[in-house]
Amino acid sequence: MGTNAIPPPGTRRTVKGLRIVVAGALGVLGAITFLTAPNSANAAESTLGAAAAQSGRYFGTAISAGKLGEAAYTSIANAEFNMVTAENEMKIDATEPNRGQFNFTNGDRVFNWARQNGKRVRGHTLAWHSQQPGWMQSLSGSTLRQAMIDHINGVMAHYRGNIYAWDVVNEAFDDSNGGRRQSNLQATGNDWIEVAFRTARAADPAAKLCYNDYNIDNWTWAKTQGVYNMVRDFKSRGVPIDCVGLQAHFNSGSPYNSNFRTTISSFAALGVDVQITELDIQGASAQTYAAVTNDCLAVPRCNGITVWGVRDQDSWRSGDTPLLFSGSSKKPAYTSVLNALNAAGPNPTVTPTVTPTVTPTVTPTVTPTVTPTVTPTVVPGACSATLSTVNSWPGGFQTTVTVRAGTSSVNGWTVRWTWPGGQTISSLWNGQQTVSGSSVTVRNAAYNGSVAANGSTTFGFTANGSAATPTATCTSP
Ligand code: G3I
């Protein structure tokens, strides 16, 4: 790691309070910069990032670690963009190639390049059906659910306090029917997305948490409506979500439609930020690029645009020539985007009071109550259960319950406990709950009732109230 490399998570935790103060100060400084920046249509900034900053927005690009040694690439990227997304390097297969063994070598390359050049970083992505390492692809049920939670915690701890926004969940909706995409994550239970967001909020309260998807740009498409309904539901139930990422990969099969502005403003009206996260347009029409830019500029909560690569040759769809640069040349689309950004006035929502980068009082440092490992008394043929708090935040917590078989296997289990202080479960996975007053009974799900002798399985839940780990009993029929 270079001098600006991220210190190891353990080191960072010891200065967490300091980091929050610094981040808060930077937030205020950033806002002051905005207030004093040129904000008239005549400012005519000469780079995309500076032009976007006039209205309090950013203009970003995907960066590939393998290209950071190419001066022709980095000179454009450094001059033009002020937000960076790692194109592949922070994905699950890159960051946790073996279960429990994290590797941030390439993620840190991109991160450090961005930070050393004064750019912010979007994190991409924590929970996704694609680009899973082999070990994760073969998991299912409670084991996969726990692996997802562990992955989110591991990656977010490494970059804690240093990521502008995380794509917490990526591409979880079906392409045509408006429902969820079938995947191993979806098969762990419909609540997997909200569990991912709750886990992410506790892991890094300073990061904005986004849901990110493609083909949710056209307001009339079922997929767009499906995601919209999920975000509305999350907002109504207090599931922590801050932003929606519209990937905006436009091509002949999924063309730009002028209702894109309706999509942006409709999501924003739910109380989330909207970010255009992976923009590329087949053929790079200057007119379409300007339309997309103006659609974002028209909605105060559309706070930034990221193009999915620097030059056409860097694109995942290079044959479509969909980006703003060809070799070292600015394309007509570049000029149309720059002009649109320069024509925008100041963004009325970007003021120090409305958009603080970090509000320390809202994000107190939460030290999860860690339940000491308890070795239960093993009764042959029976089972035992232990509650363990894995995350907590003001007013809520997340628990993993480990169900262990004794010296004989069990076929079906029932775990019971009584809440000490009015706690209520908001969402439970890998089990079936029955609640009667403060008494909770959880029976195995259809797929995890059989536990081998001396083996174990887990279920989990999020709950409202103060974190508690009451003693649980386990019985097996
Ligand atoms: O690095 C290896 C190289 O060593 C090997 O020789 C080569 C052989 O195929 O593969 C290279 O890795 C490829 C990697 O891109 C880097 O180029 C992978 O195969 C390839 O699968 C990977 O594709 C990425 C794709 O996500 C994977 O899903 C694209 O670069 C990346 O642009 C694309 O990004 C996604 C977003 O994350 C989510 N939204 C859609 C977007 C476009 O698909």
Short mmCIF file of C-alpha atoms and ligand atoms in Angstrom, two decimals:
data_model
loop_
_atom_site.label_atom_id
_atom_site.label_comp_id
_atom_site.label_asym_id
_atom_site.label_seq_id
_atom_site.Cartn_x
_atom_site.Cartn_y
_atom_site.Cartn_z
CA MET A 1 0.00 0.00 0.00
CA GLY A 2 1.19 3.54 -0.67
CA THR A 3 1.25 6.37 1.82
CA ASN A 4 -2.43 7.01 1.35
CA ALA A 5 -3.32 3.35 1.56
CA ILE A 6 -6.15 2.42 3.84
CA PRO A 7 -4.89 1.29 7.21
CA PRO A 8 -5.95 -2.19 8.25
CA PRO A 9 -9.44 -2.31 9.71
CA GLY A 10 -8.15 -2.90 13.24
CA THR A 11 -5.99 0.21 13.08
CA ARG A 12 -8.78 2.29 11.63
CA ARG A 13 -11.21 1.34 14.36
CA THR A 14 -8.95 2.90 16.97
CA VAL A 15 -9.29 6.30 15.29
CA LYS A 16 -12.89 5.96 14.25
CA GLY A 17 -14.05 8.99 16.21
CA LEU A 18 -11.33 11.08 14.64
CA ARG A 19 -12.28 9.94 11.16
CA ILE A 20 -15.88 10.91 11.66
CA VAL A 21 -14.86 14.38 12.79
CA VAL A 22 -12.60 14.75 9.77
CA ALA A 23 -15.27 13.46 7.42
CA GLY A 24 -17.76 15.86 8.90
CA ALA A 25 -15.33 18.70 8.49
CA LEU A 26 -14.69 17.74 4.90
CA GLY A 27 -18.40 17.68 4.29
CA VAL A 28 -18.68 21.25 5.48
CA LEU A 29 -15.63 22.28 3.48
CA GLY A 30 -17.08 20.62 0.41
CA ALA A 31 -20.26 22.58 0.82
CA ILE A 32 -18.35 25.82 1.28
CA THR A 33 -16.46 25.08 -1.89
CA PHE A 34 -19.75 24.71 -3.66
CA LEU A 35 -21.10 27.95 -2.32
CA THR A 36 -18.08 29.86 -3.53
CA ALA A 37 -17.75 28.01 -6.83
CA PRO A 38 -18.85 29.68 -10.04
CA ASN A 39 -22.50 28.94 -10.53
CA SER A 40 -23.61 30.89 -13.51
CA ALA A 41 -24.25 29.45 -16.92
CA ASN A 42 -21.25 31.40 -18.17
CA ALA A 43 -18.76 29.64 -15.91
CA ALA A 44 -17.76 27.30 -18.74
CA GLU A 45 -15.68 24.84 -16.82
CA SER A 46 -13.43 22.79 -19.07
CA THR A 47 -13.70 19.34 -17.50
CA LEU A 48 -16.67 17.12 -16.76
CA GLY A 49 -16.00 16.90 -13.04
CA ALA A 50 -15.61 20.65 -12.58
CA ALA A 51 -18.63 21.37 -14.74
CA ALA A 52 -20.79 18.96 -12.73
CA ALA A 53 -19.53 20.45 -9.46
CA GLN A 54 -21.09 23.79 -10.37
CA SER A 55 -24.46 22.33 -9.49
CA GLY A 56 -23.14 20.28 -6.58
CA ARG A 57 -22.96 17.08 -8.61
CA TYR A 58 -20.14 14.74 -9.53
CA PHE A 59 -19.11 13.21 -12.83
CA GLY A 60 -17.43 9.83 -12.52
CA THR A 61 -16.04 6.90 -14.43
CA ALA A 62 -15.40 3.21 -13.95
CA ILE A 63 -11.70 2.55 -13.49
CA SER A 64 -9.88 -0.69 -14.16
CA ALA A 65 -6.83 -1.43 -11.99
CA GLY A 66 -5.08 -3.10 -14.91
CA LYS A 67 -4.99 0.19 -16.82
CA LEU A 68 -3.60 2.43 -14.11
CA GLY A 69 -0.13 1.98 -15.60
CA GLU A 70 -1.21 3.54 -18.91
CA ALA A 71 -0.49 7.26 -18.92
CA ALA A 72 -2.86 7.87 -21.83
CA TYR A 73 -5.67 6.37 -19.74
CA THR A 74 -4.89 7.95 -16.38
CA SER A 75 -4.28 11.42 -17.79
CA ILE A 76 -7.84 11.57 -19.19
CA ALA A 77 -9.35 9.88 -16.17
CA ASN A 78 -7.57 12.16 -13.74
CA ALA A 79 -8.36 15.37 -15.60
CA GLU A 80 -12.02 14.76 -16.34
CA PHE A 81 -13.63 12.79 -13.51
CA ASN A 82 -14.08 13.37 -9.79
CA MET A 83 -15.82 10.11 -8.79
CA VAL A 84 -14.45 6.62 -9.32
CA THR A 85 -16.06 3.17 -9.39
CA ALA A 86 -13.86 0.08 -9.52
CA GLU A 87 -15.09 -1.72 -12.64
CA ASN A 88 -14.48 -5.21 -11.22
CA GLU A 89 -12.03 -4.94 -8.33
CA MET A 90 -14.43 -4.56 -5.39
CA LYS A 91 -16.80 -7.30 -6.52
CA ILE A 92 -17.33 -10.45 -4.50
CA ASP A 93 -15.01 -12.73 -6.48
CA ALA A 94 -12.23 -10.15 -6.27
CA THR A 95 -12.52 -9.31 -2.58
CA GLU A 96 -13.31 -12.71 -1.02
CA PRO A 97 -11.80 -15.35 -3.32
CA ASN A 98 -11.90 -17.89 -0.49
CA ARG A 99 -14.48 -17.86 2.26
CA GLY A 100 -13.31 -15.65 5.10
CA GLN A 101 -10.10 -14.66 3.26
CA PHE A 102 -10.40 -11.15 1.94
CA ASN A 103 -8.16 -9.71 -0.75
CA PHE A 104 -8.19 -5.97 -1.34
CA THR A 105 -5.07 -5.74 -3.51
CA ASN A 106 -6.77 -4.55 -6.68
CA GLY A 107 -9.63 -2.78 -4.93
CA ASP A 108 -7.06 -0.75 -3.02
CA ARG A 109 -5.20 0.04 -6.23
CA VAL A 110 -8.26 1.71 -7.64
CA PHE A 111 -9.22 3.25 -4.30
CA ASN A 112 -5.76 4.66 -3.64
CA TRP A 113 -5.41 6.05 -7.15
CA ALA A 114 -8.73 7.82 -6.73
CA ARG A 115 -7.95 9.23 -3.32
CA GLN A 116 -4.42 10.27 -4.22
CA ASN A 117 -5.95 12.26 -7.06
CA GLY A 118 -8.64 13.86 -4.92
CA LYS A 119 -11.57 11.81 -6.12
CA ARG A 120 -14.37 10.17 -4.20
CA VAL A 121 -15.20 6.50 -4.60
CA ARG A 122 -18.42 4.60 -5.19
CA GLY A 123 -18.28 1.02 -3.94
CA HIS A 124 -19.45 -1.67 -6.36
CA THR A 125 -20.84 -4.14 -5.29
CA LEU A 126 -21.58 -6.23 -2.17
CA ALA A 127 -24.44 -8.65 -2.89
CA TRP A 128 -24.99 -9.88 -6.45
CA HIS A 129 -25.96 -13.10 -8.16
CA SER A 130 -23.10 -12.63 -10.63
CA GLN A 131 -19.32 -12.64 -10.20
CA GLN A 132 -19.63 -14.76 -7.07
CA PRO A 133 -16.53 -16.79 -6.26
CA GLY A 134 -16.92 -20.54 -6.74
CA TRP A 135 -17.28 -21.22 -3.04
CA MET A 136 -20.24 -18.84 -2.80
CA GLN A 137 -21.92 -20.18 -5.93
CA SER A 138 -22.12 -23.59 -4.29
CA LEU A 139 -23.74 -22.33 -1.07
CA SER A 140 -27.43 -22.09 -0.30
CA GLY A 141 -29.89 -21.47 2.51
CA SER A 142 -28.67 -20.22 5.86
CA THR A 143 -25.03 -20.82 5.00
CA LEU A 144 -25.23 -18.54 1.97
CA ARG A 145 -27.22 -15.95 3.92
CA GLN A 146 -24.53 -15.86 6.58
CA ALA A 147 -21.79 -15.74 3.94
CA MET A 148 -23.48 -12.71 2.36
CA ILE A 149 -23.65 -10.95 5.72
CA ASP A 150 -20.04 -11.81 6.50
CA HIS A 151 -18.97 -10.55 3.08
CA ILE A 152 -20.73 -7.22 3.51
CA ASN A 153 -19.21 -6.78 6.95
CA GLY A 154 -15.73 -7.75 5.78
CA VAL A 155 -15.58 -5.45 2.76
CA MET A 156 -17.31 -2.50 4.37
CA ALA A 157 -15.04 -2.71 7.42
CA HIS A 158 -11.99 -2.39 5.16
CA TYR A 159 -13.28 0.76 3.47
CA ARG A 160 -15.28 2.06 6.43
CA GLY A 161 -15.73 5.83 6.37
CA ASN A 162 -14.11 6.15 2.95
CA ILE A 163 -16.82 5.28 0.43
CA TYR A 164 -19.31 7.86 -0.82
CA ALA A 165 -21.96 5.30 -1.73
CA TRP A 166 -22.09 1.51 -1.91
CA ASP A 167 -24.08 -0.48 -4.43
CA VAL A 168 -25.20 -2.78 -1.63
CA VAL A 169 -27.36 -4.99 -3.83
CA ASN A 170 -26.93 -5.26 -7.58
CA GLU A 171 -29.34 -6.49 -10.26
CA ALA A 172 -31.78 -8.41 -8.05
CA PHE A 173 -34.83 -8.02 -10.28
CA ASP A 174 -36.08 -10.17 -13.13
CA ASP A 175 -35.61 -8.68 -16.58
CA SER A 176 -39.23 -8.85 -17.66
CA ASN A 177 -41.84 -9.70 -15.04
CA GLY A 178 -41.26 -7.04 -12.40
CA GLY A 179 -40.50 -9.63 -9.74
CA ARG A 180 -37.30 -10.82 -8.22
CA ARG A 181 -34.59 -12.53 -10.25
CA GLN A 182 -34.19 -16.19 -9.42
CA SER A 183 -30.78 -16.70 -7.86
CA ASN A 184 -29.11 -18.50 -5.01
CA LEU A 185 -29.43 -15.32 -2.92
CA GLN A 186 -33.15 -15.01 -3.69
CA ALA A 187 -33.62 -18.65 -2.69
CA THR A 188 -32.40 -17.79 0.83
CA GLY A 189 -35.64 -15.85 1.35
CA ASN A 190 -37.28 -12.72 -0.03
CA ASP A 191 -35.86 -10.65 2.82
CA TRP A 192 -32.27 -11.05 1.64
CA ILE A 193 -32.15 -7.55 0.17
CA GLU A 194 -33.31 -5.80 3.31
CA VAL A 195 -30.97 -7.91 5.43
CA ALA A 196 -28.14 -6.78 3.15
CA PHE A 197 -29.10 -3.12 3.62
CA ARG A 198 -29.47 -3.40 7.41
CA THR A 199 -26.12 -5.14 7.61
CA ALA A 200 -24.54 -2.46 5.44
CA ARG A 201 -25.92 0.43 7.51
CA ALA A 202 -24.42 -1.02 10.68
CA ALA A 203 -21.12 -1.80 8.94
CA ASP A 204 -20.52 1.74 7.65
CA PRO A 205 -23.07 4.33 8.75
CA ALA A 206 -21.28 7.06 6.75
CA ALA A 207 -21.82 5.46 3.32
CA LYS A 208 -24.92 6.06 1.27
CA LEU A 209 -26.55 2.72 0.55
CA CYS A 210 -27.81 2.18 -3.01
CA TYR A 211 -29.82 -0.41 -4.88
CA ASN A 212 -28.32 -0.63 -8.40
CA ASP A 213 -29.80 -2.19 -11.55
CA TYR A 214 -29.97 -2.05 -15.35
CA ASN A 215 -33.10 -1.71 -17.48
CA ILE A 216 -34.85 0.30 -14.79
CA ASP A 217 -34.42 3.51 -16.79
CA ASN A 218 -37.68 3.32 -18.76
CA TRP A 219 -40.53 4.27 -16.45
CA THR A 220 -43.05 2.05 -18.26
CA TRP A 221 -41.08 -1.17 -17.90
CA ALA A 222 -42.24 -3.75 -15.36
CA LYS A 223 -38.73 -4.07 -13.95
CA THR A 224 -38.63 -0.35 -13.19
CA GLN A 225 -41.95 -0.59 -11.40
CA GLY A 226 -40.81 -3.63 -9.45
CA VAL A 227 -37.77 -1.80 -8.11
CA TYR A 228 -39.81 1.33 -7.47
CA ASN A 229 -42.28 -0.67 -5.37
CA MET A 230 -39.46 -2.25 -3.39
CA VAL A 231 -37.89 1.13 -2.63
CA ARG A 232 -41.26 2.55 -1.62
CA ASP A 233 -41.81 -0.43 0.67
CA PHE A 234 -38.33 -0.07 2.18
CA LYS A 235 -38.86 3.62 2.85
CA SER A 236 -42.26 2.96 4.46
CA ARG A 237 -40.83 0.28 6.77
CA GLY A 238 -37.61 2.05 7.68
CA VAL A 239 -35.28 -0.30 5.83
CA PRO A 240 -32.11 1.79 5.42
CA ILE A 241 -31.78 2.76 1.75
CA ASP A 242 -30.40 6.11 0.57
CA CYS A 243 -30.14 5.89 -3.17
CA VAL A 244 -31.05 4.11 -6.37
CA GLY A 245 -28.45 3.53 -9.05
CA LEU A 246 -29.77 3.62 -12.60
CA GLN A 247 -27.09 1.88 -14.63
CA ALA A 248 -28.28 3.41 -17.91
CA HIS A 249 -26.65 1.01 -20.38
CA PHE A 250 -28.53 2.24 -23.44
CA ASN A 251 -28.50 0.24 -26.65
CA SER A 252 -30.90 -0.88 -29.40
CA GLY A 253 -32.52 -3.45 -27.12
CA SER A 254 -32.84 -1.01 -24.25
CA PRO A 255 -32.90 2.44 -25.83
CA TYR A 256 -33.03 5.79 -24.08
CA ASN A 257 -36.60 7.01 -23.67
CA SER A 258 -37.56 10.56 -22.75
CA ASN A 259 -39.52 9.18 -19.79
CA PHE A 260 -36.11 8.64 -18.13
CA ARG A 261 -36.67 11.98 -16.41
CA THR A 262 -39.93 10.65 -14.96
CA THR A 263 -38.08 7.61 -13.66
CA ILE A 264 -35.47 9.80 -11.95
CA SER A 265 -37.99 12.18 -10.42
CA SER A 266 -40.29 9.35 -9.31
CA PHE A 267 -37.54 7.55 -7.41
CA ALA A 268 -36.38 10.87 -5.94
CA ALA A 269 -39.91 11.56 -4.75
CA LEU A 270 -39.67 8.45 -2.57
CA GLY A 271 -36.95 10.21 -0.57
CA VAL A 272 -33.83 8.65 -2.05
CA ASP A 273 -30.97 10.07 -4.08
CA VAL A 274 -30.68 8.92 -7.67
CA GLN A 275 -27.33 8.28 -9.30
CA ILE A 276 -26.68 7.35 -12.91
CA THR A 277 -24.10 4.69 -12.25
CA GLU A 278 -22.88 2.96 -15.44
CA LEU A 279 -23.82 5.19 -18.34
CA ASP A 280 -22.91 4.15 -21.86
CA ILE A 281 -24.88 4.65 -25.06
CA GLN A 282 -24.44 2.49 -28.15
CA GLY A 283 -23.09 4.79 -30.85
CA ALA A 284 -22.67 7.63 -28.31
CA SER A 285 -25.20 10.00 -29.87
CA ALA A 286 -24.33 13.52 -28.70
CA GLN A 287 -28.01 14.33 -28.52
CA THR A 288 -28.83 11.33 -26.32
CA TYR A 289 -25.89 11.99 -24.02
CA ALA A 290 -27.10 15.57 -23.59
CA ALA A 291 -30.65 14.37 -22.92
CA VAL A 292 -29.47 11.98 -20.19
CA THR A 293 -27.38 14.74 -18.62
CA ASN A 294 -30.25 17.21 -18.72
CA ASP A 295 -32.61 14.63 -17.20
CA CYS A 296 -30.31 14.31 -14.22
CA LEU A 297 -29.82 18.07 -13.95
CA ALA A 298 -33.59 18.54 -13.91
CA VAL A 299 -34.00 16.58 -10.67
CA PRO A 300 -32.33 18.05 -7.57
CA ARG A 301 -31.79 14.63 -5.98
CA CYS A 302 -30.03 13.24 -9.04
CA ASN A 303 -26.61 13.90 -7.62
CA GLY A 304 -24.18 12.45 -10.10
CA ILE A 305 -23.41 10.62 -13.32
CA THR A 306 -20.81 7.90 -13.85
CA VAL A 307 -19.85 6.64 -17.30
CA TRP A 308 -18.82 2.98 -17.52
CA GLY A 309 -15.27 3.49 -18.72
CA VAL A 310 -12.97 6.23 -19.98
CA ARG A 311 -12.44 5.58 -23.71
CA ASP A 312 -14.31 3.38 -26.18
CA GLN A 313 -11.45 0.90 -26.08
CA ASP A 314 -11.94 0.53 -22.31
CA SER A 315 -15.63 -0.32 -22.57
CA TRP A 316 -17.10 -3.75 -21.81
CA ARG A 317 -18.95 -3.10 -25.09
CA SER A 318 -16.10 -1.53 -27.03
CA GLY A 319 -17.67 -2.54 -30.37
CA ASP A 320 -20.59 -0.22 -29.58
CA THR A 321 -18.23 2.78 -29.21
CA PRO A 322 -20.48 3.96 -26.36
CA LEU A 323 -18.24 6.33 -24.36
CA LEU A 324 -17.08 9.95 -24.44
CA PHE A 325 -13.49 9.48 -25.64
CA SER A 326 -12.00 7.68 -28.62
CA GLY A 327 -8.30 7.22 -27.98
CA SER A 328 -7.17 10.60 -26.73
CA SER A 329 -9.92 12.46 -28.62
CA LYS A 330 -13.02 13.99 -27.13
CA LYS A 331 -16.07 12.81 -29.07
CA PRO A 332 -19.05 15.05 -29.94
CA ALA A 333 -20.91 13.41 -27.04
CA TYR A 334 -18.24 14.72 -24.68
CA THR A 335 -18.86 18.28 -25.81
CA SER A 336 -22.62 17.92 -25.54
CA VAL A 337 -22.35 16.63 -21.96
CA LEU A 338 -19.88 19.36 -20.98
CA ASN A 339 -22.12 22.05 -22.44
CA ALA A 340 -25.18 20.68 -20.65
CA LEU A 341 -23.32 20.62 -17.34
CA ASN A 342 -22.02 24.15 -17.85
CA ALA A 343 -25.51 25.40 -18.63
CA ALA A 344 -26.91 24.14 -15.33
CA GLY A 345 -27.54 26.45 -12.45
CA PRO A 346 -26.70 25.65 -8.87
CA ASN A 347 -28.49 22.66 -7.42
CA PRO A 348 -30.96 23.98 -4.86
CA THR A 349 -30.68 20.90 -2.66
CA VAL A 350 -26.93 21.17 -2.21
CA THR A 351 -26.46 23.33 0.84
CA PRO A 352 -24.48 22.57 3.97
CA THR A 353 -27.59 22.10 6.04
CA VAL A 354 -29.44 19.86 3.64
CA THR A 355 -26.69 17.50 2.60
CA PRO A 356 -24.02 17.14 5.27
CA THR A 357 -21.54 14.48 4.22
CA VAL A 358 -21.56 12.91 7.65
CA THR A 359 -23.63 13.87 10.64
CA PRO A 360 -21.87 12.32 13.61
CA THR A 361 -24.91 12.60 15.85
CA VAL A 362 -26.93 10.53 13.39
CA THR A 363 -24.27 7.88 13.11
CA PRO A 364 -23.00 7.11 16.58
CA THR A 365 -20.32 4.54 16.81
CA VAL A 366 -22.08 1.33 17.65
CA THR A 367 -20.16 -1.44 19.24
CA PRO A 368 -22.14 -4.60 18.74
CA THR A 369 -22.77 -6.54 21.86
CA VAL A 370 -20.73 -9.63 21.25
CA THR A 371 -22.04 -12.65 23.00
CA PRO A 372 -19.22 -14.74 24.36
CA THR A 373 -19.05 -18.12 22.77
CA VAL A 374 -21.00 -20.49 24.94
CA THR A 375 -20.38 -24.18 24.83
CA PRO A 376 -23.77 -25.64 25.58
CA THR A 377 -24.28 -28.73 27.63
CA VAL A 378 -24.88 -31.42 25.07
CA VAL A 379 -27.69 -33.82 25.80
CA PRO A 380 -27.60 -36.88 23.55
CA GLY A 381 -30.35 -36.80 21.00
CA ALA A 382 -31.34 -33.25 21.86
CA CYS A 383 -30.28 -29.87 20.59
CA SER A 384 -29.17 -26.54 21.98
CA ALA A 385 -29.47 -22.98 20.72
CA THR A 386 -27.36 -19.87 21.29
CA LEU A 387 -28.26 -16.30 20.34
CA SER A 388 -25.44 -14.04 19.25
CA THR A 389 -25.73 -10.35 18.33
CA VAL A 390 -23.87 -9.76 15.08
CA ASN A 391 -24.86 -6.14 14.44
CA SER A 392 -26.62 -3.41 16.35
CA TRP A 393 -27.65 0.16 15.66
CA PRO A 394 -29.74 2.71 17.53
CA GLY A 395 -33.13 1.08 18.03
CA GLY A 396 -32.35 -2.25 16.44
CA PHE A 397 -30.06 -5.21 16.15
CA GLN A 398 -29.33 -8.34 14.16
CA THR A 399 -28.91 -11.78 15.69
CA THR A 400 -27.64 -15.12 14.50
CA VAL A 401 -28.98 -18.16 16.33
CA THR A 402 -26.88 -21.31 16.17
CA VAL A 403 -28.78 -24.55 16.60
CA ARG A 404 -26.54 -27.48 17.55
CA ALA A 405 -27.38 -31.13 17.55
CA GLY A 406 -26.13 -33.33 20.38
CA THR A 407 -24.43 -36.64 19.90
CA SER A 408 -27.35 -37.85 17.80
CA SER A 409 -28.73 -36.19 14.70
CA VAL A 410 -32.00 -34.30 14.96
CA ASN A 411 -34.77 -34.18 12.44
CA GLY A 412 -36.69 -31.00 13.16
CA TRP A 413 -36.00 -28.47 15.91
CA THR A 414 -37.85 -25.82 17.88
CA VAL A 415 -36.11 -22.94 19.62
CA ARG A 416 -37.84 -20.83 22.28
CA TRP A 417 -36.90 -17.75 24.27
CA THR A 418 -38.50 -14.81 26.05
CA TRP A 419 -37.56 -11.19 25.32
CA PRO A 420 -36.46 -9.30 28.41
CA GLY A 421 -37.36 -5.78 27.28
CA GLY A 422 -40.12 -5.58 24.70
CA GLN A 423 -37.96 -6.44 21.68
CA THR A 424 -39.82 -7.33 18.48
CA ILE A 425 -38.54 -9.24 15.47
CA SER A 426 -38.85 -7.29 12.23
CA SER A 427 -37.61 -9.95 9.86
CA LEU A 428 -36.50 -13.57 10.33
CA TRP A 429 -34.85 -15.95 7.88
CA ASN A 430 -34.16 -19.69 7.78
CA GLY A 431 -36.93 -20.45 10.27
CA GLN A 432 -40.65 -20.08 10.95
CA GLN A 433 -41.60 -17.92 13.90
CA THR A 434 -44.60 -17.79 16.20
CA VAL A 435 -44.81 -14.90 18.64
CA SER A 436 -46.99 -14.72 21.73
CA GLY A 437 -46.38 -11.61 23.79
CA SER A 438 -42.70 -11.69 24.72
CA SER A 439 -42.39 -15.41 23.95
CA VAL A 440 -40.82 -16.39 20.66
CA THR A 441 -40.92 -19.84 19.10
CA VAL A 442 -38.92 -20.58 15.96
CA ARG A 443 -39.24 -23.88 14.12
CA ASN A 444 -36.92 -25.05 11.38
CA ALA A 445 -37.58 -24.09 7.78
CA ALA A 446 -38.39 -26.85 5.29
CA TYR A 447 -34.76 -27.18 4.29
CA ASN A 448 -32.77 -26.98 7.54
CA GLY A 449 -34.53 -29.28 10.01
CA SER A 450 -32.03 -32.10 9.70
CA VAL A 451 -28.84 -31.49 11.62
CA ALA A 452 -26.17 -34.16 11.80
CA ALA A 453 -24.86 -35.41 15.14
CA ASN A 454 -22.62 -32.70 16.65
CA GLY A 455 -23.46 -30.51 13.65
CA SER A 456 -25.14 -27.13 13.57
CA THR A 457 -27.28 -24.84 11.48
CA THR A 458 -28.21 -21.18 11.90
CA PHE A 459 -31.12 -18.89 11.49
CA GLY A 460 -31.17 -15.14 11.88
CA PHE A 461 -33.31 -12.12 12.40
CA THR A 462 -33.35 -8.38 12.72
CA ALA A 463 -35.27 -6.90 15.63
CA ASN A 464 -36.37 -3.59 17.08
CA GLY A 465 -35.28 -2.56 20.56
CA SER A 466 -32.10 -2.96 22.57
CA ALA A 467 -29.82 -5.81 21.63
CA ALA A 468 -30.43 -8.78 23.92
CA THR A 469 -29.30 -12.38 24.01
CA PRO A 470 -31.76 -14.24 26.23
CA THR A 471 -31.16 -17.89 27.00
CA ALA A 472 -32.90 -20.12 24.49
CA THR A 473 -34.09 -23.69 24.75
CA CYS A 474 -34.08 -26.15 21.90
CA THR A 475 -36.23 -29.21 21.56
CA SER A 476 -36.37 -31.83 18.87
CA PRO A 477 -39.40 -34.04 18.29
O1 G3I B 1 -9.07 -10.33 -16.27
C1 G3I B 1 -9.45 -11.49 -17.00
C2 G3I B 1 -8.38 -11.90 -17.97
O2 G3I B 1 -7.22 -12.25 -17.25
C3 G3I B 1 -8.88 -13.07 -18.81
O3 G3I B 1 -7.94 -13.37 -19.77
C4 G3I B 1 -10.18 -12.72 -19.48
C5 G3I B 1 -10.76 -13.92 -20.25
O4 G3I B 1 -12.14 -13.84 -20.38
O5 G3I B 1 -11.12 -12.34 -18.48
C6 G3I B 1 -10.73 -11.19 -17.75
O6 G3I B 1 -11.73 -10.88 -16.81
C7 G3I B 1 -12.89 -10.29 -17.34
C8 G3I B 1 -13.12 -8.98 -16.62
O7 G3I B 1 -14.33 -8.39 -17.05
C9 G3I B 1 -12.00 -7.96 -16.85
O8 G3I B 1 -11.95 -7.61 -18.20
C10 G3I B 1 -14.05 -11.22 -17.12
O9 G3I B 1 -13.90 -12.40 -17.88
C11 G3I B 1 -15.33 -10.52 -17.51
O10 G3I B 1 -16.42 -11.34 -17.10
C12 G3I B 1 -15.45 -9.19 -16.79
O11 G3I B 1 -16.60 -8.54 -17.27
C13 G3I B 1 -17.10 -7.53 -16.44
C14 G3I B 1 -18.57 -7.78 -16.18
O12 G3I B 1 -19.10 -6.73 -15.41
C15 G3I B 1 -18.76 -9.08 -15.42
O13 G3I B 1 -20.07 -9.25 -15.03
C16 G3I B 1 -16.93 -6.19 -17.14
O14 G3I B 1 -15.53 -5.88 -17.21
C17 G3I B 1 -17.65 -5.08 -16.36
O15 G3I B 1 -17.66 -3.92 -17.13
C18 G3I B 1 -19.07 -5.51 -16.12
O16 G3I B 1 -19.70 -4.51 -15.35
C19 G3I B 1 -21.08 -4.72 -15.09
C20 G3I B 1 -21.38 -4.12 -13.75
O17 G3I B 1 -20.54 -4.66 -12.75
C21 G3I B 1 -22.84 -4.32 -13.37
N1 G3I B 1 -23.71 -3.83 -14.42
C22 G3I B 1 -23.45 -4.33 -15.75
C23 G3I B 1 -22.00 -4.07 -16.14
C24 G3I B 1 -21.75 -4.54 -17.54
O18 G3I B 1 -21.89 -5.92 -17.65
#
